[in-house]
């Protein structure tokens, strides 16, 4: 009588085939992801290698080739051209993101926890503001700011981005606050806290994931804006996007300076996503799941 369990060899063989299929599937997925990563990183490669080329070597015909002679000429010229715009963008993006996130948090708390008559209609109007394109309000907005003597400096740009950021921030915070346990709100009211006291002492300390999402989203949107920046600011207040556009030459295109300037202009937002990207995804999924 054999000591082998009947059918055991077939089970082992099937298990081996399954493991081999799994490894091949993982290898195919890895290869596809690697190919996509290389494809998406190719523009960054062109930006970097062209930025390190001298002016005479930075031509369209040598865009894919590494520089024969490494040079910092383009980076120095790009920094000199973009430095004022970079500082203007920081002064504009930070307050715009903070103000829109705070206002969106307050709106989201009221719409999620204070069910006043017409709350759903008000929330719908907030959402409608997300779909109004910049071009539709550009001329009326500029005329209103001129009539109110608010043009000049970065204030019009901060105001525009703050107002335009309120709808998306309200949506994120409303979905997030909708799942805050009702017992916490009731406990705060029993202890004598009013609506504002409950928001400040109970709800706001729980809002870090939602604030991470809205701050990153709004800071990036404000930093990358070009249309509002052109219409609502002057040369002394131009952010980095407008300065980047002005780097282009009129007769001869300085490709090395343009590519280096593009990298410098994108580094702050890239750094934000590299440092805070995991918090962004956690907060975004928390808001989506809790909504």
GROMACS .gro file of C-alpha atoms in nm:
model
  291
    1UNK     CA    1   0.000   0.000   0.000
    2UNK     CA    2   0.150   0.332  -0.104
    3UNK     CA    3   0.192   0.612   0.150
    4UNK     CA    4   0.112   0.881  -0.104
    5UNK     CA    5  -0.230   1.046  -0.077
    6UNK     CA    6  -0.425   0.987  -0.398
    7UNK     CA    7  -0.429   1.297  -0.618
    8UNK     CA    8  -0.161   1.477  -0.415
    9UNK     CA    9   0.076   1.492  -0.713
   10UNK     CA   10  -0.193   1.660  -0.922
   11UNK     CA   11  -0.261   1.916  -0.647
   12UNK     CA   12   0.111   1.995  -0.618
   13UNK     CA   13   0.142   2.031  -0.995
   14UNK     CA   14  -0.163   2.258  -1.007
   15UNK     CA   15  -0.020   2.467  -0.725
   16UNK     CA   16   0.310   2.499  -0.909
   17UNK     CA   17   0.136   2.609  -1.227
   18UNK     CA   18  -0.068   2.864  -1.030
   19UNK     CA   19   0.243   3.006  -0.865
   20UNK     CA   20   0.421   3.024  -1.200
   21UNK     CA   21   0.122   3.200  -1.358
   22UNK     CA   22   0.110   3.449  -1.071
   23UNK     CA   23   0.480   3.530  -1.108
   24UNK     CA   24   0.444   3.577  -1.483
   25UNK     CA   25   0.142   3.802  -1.430
   26UNK     CA   26   0.335   4.012  -1.179
   27UNK     CA   27   0.629   4.035  -1.418
   28UNK     CA   28   0.399   4.154  -1.700
   29UNK     CA   29   0.239   4.415  -1.472
   30UNK     CA   30   0.580   4.537  -1.361
   31UNK     CA   31   0.700   4.562  -1.722
   32UNK     CA   32   0.390   4.758  -1.824
   33UNK     CA   33   0.421   4.995  -1.528
   34UNK     CA   34   0.792   5.044  -1.598
   35UNK     CA   35   0.721   5.123  -1.963
   36UNK     CA   36   0.453   5.375  -1.866
   37UNK     CA   37   0.686   5.535  -1.611
   38UNK     CA   38   0.959   5.574  -1.872
   39UNK     CA   39   0.706   5.719  -2.118
   40UNK     CA   40   0.585   5.979  -1.869
   41UNK     CA   41   0.939   6.067  -1.758
   42UNK     CA   42   1.068   6.128  -2.112
   43UNK     CA   43   0.959   6.497  -2.113
   44UNK     CA   44   1.141   6.550  -1.783
   45UNK     CA   45   1.452   6.393  -1.934
   46UNK     CA   46   1.437   6.636  -2.228
   47UNK     CA   47   1.388   6.930  -1.992
   48UNK     CA   48   1.687   6.836  -1.779
   49UNK     CA   49   1.937   6.751  -2.051
   50UNK     CA   50   1.844   7.058  -2.256
   51UNK     CA   51   1.870   7.283  -1.951
   52UNK     CA   52   2.230   7.172  -1.899
   53UNK     CA   53   2.333   7.244  -2.257
   54UNK     CA   54   2.500   7.566  -2.371
   55UNK     CA   55   2.297   7.792  -2.598
   56UNK     CA   56   2.473   7.682  -2.919
   57UNK     CA   57   2.404   7.315  -2.846
   58UNK     CA   58   2.040   7.351  -2.736
   59UNK     CA   59   1.873   7.283  -3.069
   60UNK     CA   60   1.567   7.081  -3.168
   61UNK     CA   61   1.783   6.832  -3.355
   62UNK     CA   62   1.978   6.742  -3.038
   63UNK     CA   63   1.682   6.742  -2.800
   64UNK     CA   64   1.719   6.372  -2.711
   65UNK     CA   65   2.098   6.369  -2.691
   66UNK     CA   66   2.291   6.443  -2.372
   67UNK     CA   67   2.503   6.759  -2.375
   68UNK     CA   68   2.856   6.742  -2.511
   69UNK     CA   69   2.949   7.019  -2.270
   70UNK     CA   70   2.758   7.057  -1.943
   71UNK     CA   71   2.670   7.417  -1.868
   72UNK     CA   72   2.475   7.608  -1.602
   73UNK     CA   73   2.421   7.904  -1.831
   74UNK     CA   74   2.054   7.825  -1.891
   75UNK     CA   75   1.982   7.768  -1.522
   76UNK     CA   76   2.142   8.096  -1.418
   77UNK     CA   77   1.947   8.290  -1.681
   78UNK     CA   78   1.624   8.110  -1.589
   79UNK     CA   79   1.666   8.183  -1.219
   80UNK     CA   80   1.733   8.549  -1.287
   81UNK     CA   81   1.419   8.572  -1.499
   82UNK     CA   82   1.191   8.373  -1.265
   83UNK     CA   83   1.305   8.476  -0.918
   84UNK     CA   84   1.054   8.764  -0.876
   85UNK     CA   85   0.773   8.551  -1.017
   86UNK     CA   86   0.852   8.260  -0.785
   87UNK     CA   87   0.825   8.484  -0.480
   88UNK     CA   88   0.501   8.637  -0.613
   89UNK     CA   89   0.356   8.290  -0.662
   90UNK     CA   90   0.441   8.192  -0.304
   91UNK     CA   91   0.279   8.510  -0.170
   92UNK     CA   92  -0.029   8.441  -0.379
   93UNK     CA   93  -0.072   8.061  -0.352
   94UNK     CA   94  -0.027   8.023   0.024
   95UNK     CA   95  -0.296   8.270   0.142
   96UNK     CA   96  -0.531   8.162  -0.137
   97UNK     CA   97  -0.507   7.798  -0.030
   98UNK     CA   98  -0.539   7.873   0.342
   99UNK     CA   99  -0.836   8.108   0.307
  100UNK     CA  100  -1.032   7.886   0.068
  101UNK     CA  101  -0.967   7.580   0.288
  102UNK     CA  102  -1.085   7.760   0.604
  103UNK     CA  103  -1.398   7.897   0.437
  104UNK     CA  104  -1.470   7.561   0.277
  105UNK     CA  105  -1.432   7.394   0.616
  106UNK     CA  106  -1.684   7.628   0.776
  107UNK     CA  107  -1.928   7.587   0.488
  108UNK     CA  108  -1.891   7.210   0.491
  109UNK     CA  109  -1.955   7.195   0.865
  110UNK     CA  110  -2.273   7.402   0.838
  111UNK     CA  111  -2.405   7.210   0.538
  112UNK     CA  112  -2.327   6.872   0.695
  113UNK     CA  113  -2.446   6.934   1.051
  114UNK     CA  114  -2.690   7.227   1.045
  115UNK     CA  115  -2.986   7.118   0.837
  116UNK     CA  116  -3.150   7.456   0.783
  117UNK     CA  117  -3.432   7.499   0.525
  118UNK     CA  118  -3.288   7.502   0.175
  119UNK     CA  119  -2.955   7.348   0.274
  120UNK     CA  120  -2.958   7.110  -0.023
  121UNK     CA  121  -3.031   7.397  -0.264
  122UNK     CA  122  -2.743   7.601  -0.120
  123UNK     CA  123  -2.510   7.303  -0.152
  124UNK     CA  124  -2.618   7.258  -0.515
  125UNK     CA  125  -2.536   7.622  -0.586
  126UNK     CA  126  -2.192   7.572  -0.433
  127UNK     CA  127  -2.135   7.275  -0.661
  128UNK     CA  128  -2.251   7.477  -0.960
  129UNK     CA  129  -1.966   7.718  -0.894
  130UNK     CA  130  -1.716   7.439  -0.967
  131UNK     CA  131  -1.825   7.424  -1.331
  132UNK     CA  132  -1.807   7.794  -1.420
  133UNK     CA  133  -1.500   7.840  -1.644
  134UNK     CA  134  -1.255   8.121  -1.584
  135UNK     CA  135  -1.324   8.267  -1.927
  136UNK     CA  136  -1.693   8.322  -1.847
  137UNK     CA  137  -1.624   8.556  -1.554
  138UNK     CA  138  -1.298   8.717  -1.659
  139UNK     CA  139  -1.430   9.045  -1.801
  140UNK     CA  140  -1.704   9.102  -1.537
  141UNK     CA  141  -1.457   9.017  -1.261
  142UNK     CA  142  -1.200   9.264  -1.391
  143UNK     CA  143  -1.462   9.538  -1.431
  144UNK     CA  144  -1.587   9.478  -1.077
  145UNK     CA  145  -1.238   9.496  -0.931
  146UNK     CA  146  -1.161   9.814  -1.127
  147UNK     CA  147  -1.485   9.976  -1.008
  148UNK     CA  148  -1.403   9.883  -0.648
  149UNK     CA  149  -1.046  10.019  -0.682
  150UNK     CA  150  -0.904   9.678  -0.591
  151UNK     CA  151  -0.676   9.632  -0.891
  152UNK     CA  152  -0.304   9.636  -0.838
  153UNK     CA  153  -0.075   9.399  -0.656
  154UNK     CA  154  -0.154   9.041  -0.571
  155UNK     CA  155  -0.479   9.102  -0.385
  156UNK     CA  156  -0.710   9.057  -0.689
  157UNK     CA  157  -0.542   8.727  -0.770
  158UNK     CA  158  -0.567   8.604  -0.409
  159UNK     CA  159  -0.933   8.704  -0.400
  160UNK     CA  160  -1.014   8.529  -0.728
  161UNK     CA  161  -0.847   8.202  -0.632
  162UNK     CA  162  -1.000   8.207  -0.284
  163UNK     CA  163  -1.352   8.251  -0.421
  164UNK     CA  164  -1.303   7.996  -0.698
  165UNK     CA  165  -1.164   7.744  -0.449
  166UNK     CA  166  -1.457   7.761  -0.207
  167UNK     CA  167  -1.691   7.522  -0.399
  168UNK     CA  168  -1.446   7.229  -0.423
  169UNK     CA  169  -1.330   7.284  -0.063
  170UNK     CA  170  -1.692   7.292   0.056
  171UNK     CA  171  -1.764   6.965  -0.123
  172UNK     CA  172  -1.462   6.790   0.030
  173UNK     CA  173  -1.530   6.911   0.383
  174UNK     CA  174  -1.905   6.847   0.366
  175UNK     CA  175  -1.843   6.485   0.265
  176UNK     CA  176  -1.583   6.450   0.538
  177UNK     CA  177  -1.792   6.602   0.816
  178UNK     CA  178  -2.101   6.402   0.720
  179UNK     CA  179  -1.942   6.091   0.878
  180UNK     CA  180  -1.819   6.252   1.199
  181UNK     CA  181  -1.997   6.056   1.477
  182UNK     CA  182  -2.308   6.239   1.584
  183UNK     CA  183  -2.238   6.144   1.944
  184UNK     CA  184  -1.935   6.375   1.948
  185UNK     CA  185  -2.149   6.669   1.839
  186UNK     CA  186  -2.417   6.587   2.096
  187UNK     CA  187  -2.158   6.549   2.373
  188UNK     CA  188  -2.017   6.893   2.294
  189UNK     CA  189  -2.367   7.045   2.304
  190UNK     CA  190  -2.438   6.876   2.638
  191UNK     CA  191  -2.120   7.033   2.773
  192UNK     CA  192  -2.257   7.374   2.670
  193UNK     CA  193  -2.066   7.434   2.345
  194UNK     CA  194  -2.251   7.622   2.074
  195UNK     CA  195  -2.221   7.569   1.703
  196UNK     CA  196  -1.894   7.764   1.670
  197UNK     CA  197  -1.754   7.613   1.989
  198UNK     CA  198  -1.829   7.262   1.866
  199UNK     CA  199  -1.664   7.339   1.535
  200UNK     CA  200  -1.351   7.487   1.694
  201UNK     CA  201  -1.303   7.233   1.974
  202UNK     CA  202  -1.437   6.907   1.831
  203UNK     CA  203  -1.469   6.915   1.453
  204UNK     CA  204  -1.166   7.121   1.354
  205UNK     CA  205  -0.909   6.898   1.533
  206UNK     CA  206  -1.046   6.601   1.335
  207UNK     CA  207  -1.008   6.776   1.000
  208UNK     CA  208  -0.639   6.724   0.925
  209UNK     CA  209  -0.692   6.477   0.634
  210UNK     CA  210  -0.946   6.705   0.465
  211UNK     CA  211  -0.720   7.008   0.513
  212UNK     CA  212  -0.431   6.816   0.358
  213UNK     CA  213  -0.638   6.752   0.046
  214UNK     CA  214  -0.773   7.105   0.009
  215UNK     CA  215  -0.447   7.283   0.083
  216UNK     CA  216  -0.249   7.078  -0.167
  217UNK     CA  217  -0.524   7.103  -0.428
  218UNK     CA  218  -0.572   7.478  -0.392
  219UNK     CA  219  -0.202   7.565  -0.368
  220UNK     CA  220  -0.132   7.367  -0.686
  221UNK     CA  221  -0.426   7.521  -0.873
  222UNK     CA  222  -0.325   7.873  -0.777
  223UNK     CA  223   0.041   7.811  -0.857
  224UNK     CA  224  -0.036   7.678  -1.206
  225UNK     CA  225  -0.287   7.946  -1.300
  226UNK     CA  226  -0.205   8.167  -1.598
  227UNK     CA  227  -0.530   8.326  -1.715
  228UNK     CA  228  -0.623   8.508  -1.393
  229UNK     CA  229  -0.260   8.611  -1.351
  230UNK     CA  230  -0.247   8.781  -1.690
  231UNK     CA  231  -0.576   8.968  -1.651
  232UNK     CA  232  -0.568   9.068  -1.284
  233UNK     CA  233  -0.204   9.160  -1.216
  234UNK     CA  234   0.059   9.392  -1.354
  235UNK     CA  235   0.425   9.335  -1.440
  236UNK     CA  236   0.542   9.391  -1.083
  237UNK     CA  237   0.303   9.126  -0.951
  238UNK     CA  238   0.325   8.863  -1.223
  239UNK     CA  239   0.352   8.509  -1.080
  240UNK     CA  240   0.590   8.248  -1.211
  241UNK     CA  241   0.356   8.121  -1.485
  242UNK     CA  242   0.352   8.459  -1.659
  243UNK     CA  243   0.726   8.502  -1.613
  244UNK     CA  244   0.776   8.157  -1.764
  245UNK     CA  245   0.576   8.258  -2.069
  246UNK     CA  246   0.793   8.567  -2.109
  247UNK     CA  247   1.113   8.360  -2.117
  248UNK     CA  248   1.044   8.270  -2.481
  249UNK     CA  249   1.261   8.463  -2.724
  250UNK     CA  250   1.122   8.676  -3.005
  251UNK     CA  251   1.363   8.592  -3.287
  252UNK     CA  252   1.587   8.321  -3.139
  253UNK     CA  253   1.443   8.070  -2.893
  254UNK     CA  254   1.677   8.000  -2.596
  255UNK     CA  255   1.579   7.636  -2.548
  256UNK     CA  256   1.822   7.579  -2.264
  257UNK     CA  257   1.682   7.872  -2.067
  258UNK     CA  258   1.323   7.773  -2.143
  259UNK     CA  259   1.370   7.415  -2.031
  260UNK     CA  260   1.554   7.514  -1.714
  261UNK     CA  261   1.282   7.769  -1.636
  262UNK     CA  262   1.011   7.506  -1.681
  263UNK     CA  263   1.185   7.278  -1.430
  264UNK     CA  264   1.232   7.560  -1.179
  265UNK     CA  265   0.868   7.664  -1.209
  266UNK     CA  266   0.745   7.309  -1.145
  267UNK     CA  267   0.979   7.220  -0.858
  268UNK     CA  268   0.764   7.369  -0.576
  269UNK     CA  269   0.451   7.177  -0.673
  270UNK     CA  270   0.658   6.864  -0.734
  271UNK     CA  271   0.811   6.898  -0.388
  272UNK     CA  272   0.465   6.941  -0.232
  273UNK     CA  273   0.341   6.619  -0.390
  274UNK     CA  274   0.655   6.424  -0.302
  275UNK     CA  275   0.641   6.531   0.063
  276UNK     CA  276   0.264   6.537   0.117
  277UNK     CA  277   0.140   6.302  -0.156
  278UNK     CA  278   0.056   6.018   0.081
  279UNK     CA  279  -0.147   6.252   0.303
  280UNK     CA  280  -0.324   6.382  -0.007
  281UNK     CA  281  -0.432   6.033  -0.111
  282UNK     CA  282  -0.535   5.934   0.243
  283UNK     CA  283  -0.742   6.248   0.286
  284UNK     CA  284  -0.897   6.218  -0.059
  285UNK     CA  285  -1.000   5.857   0.000
  286UNK     CA  286  -1.127   5.941   0.348
  287UNK     CA  287  -1.352   6.211   0.207
  288UNK     CA  288  -1.471   5.985  -0.073
  289UNK     CA  289  -1.547   5.692   0.154
  290UNK     CA  290  -1.706   5.900   0.423
  291UNK     CA  291  -1.925   6.082   0.173
   0.00000   0.00000   0.00000
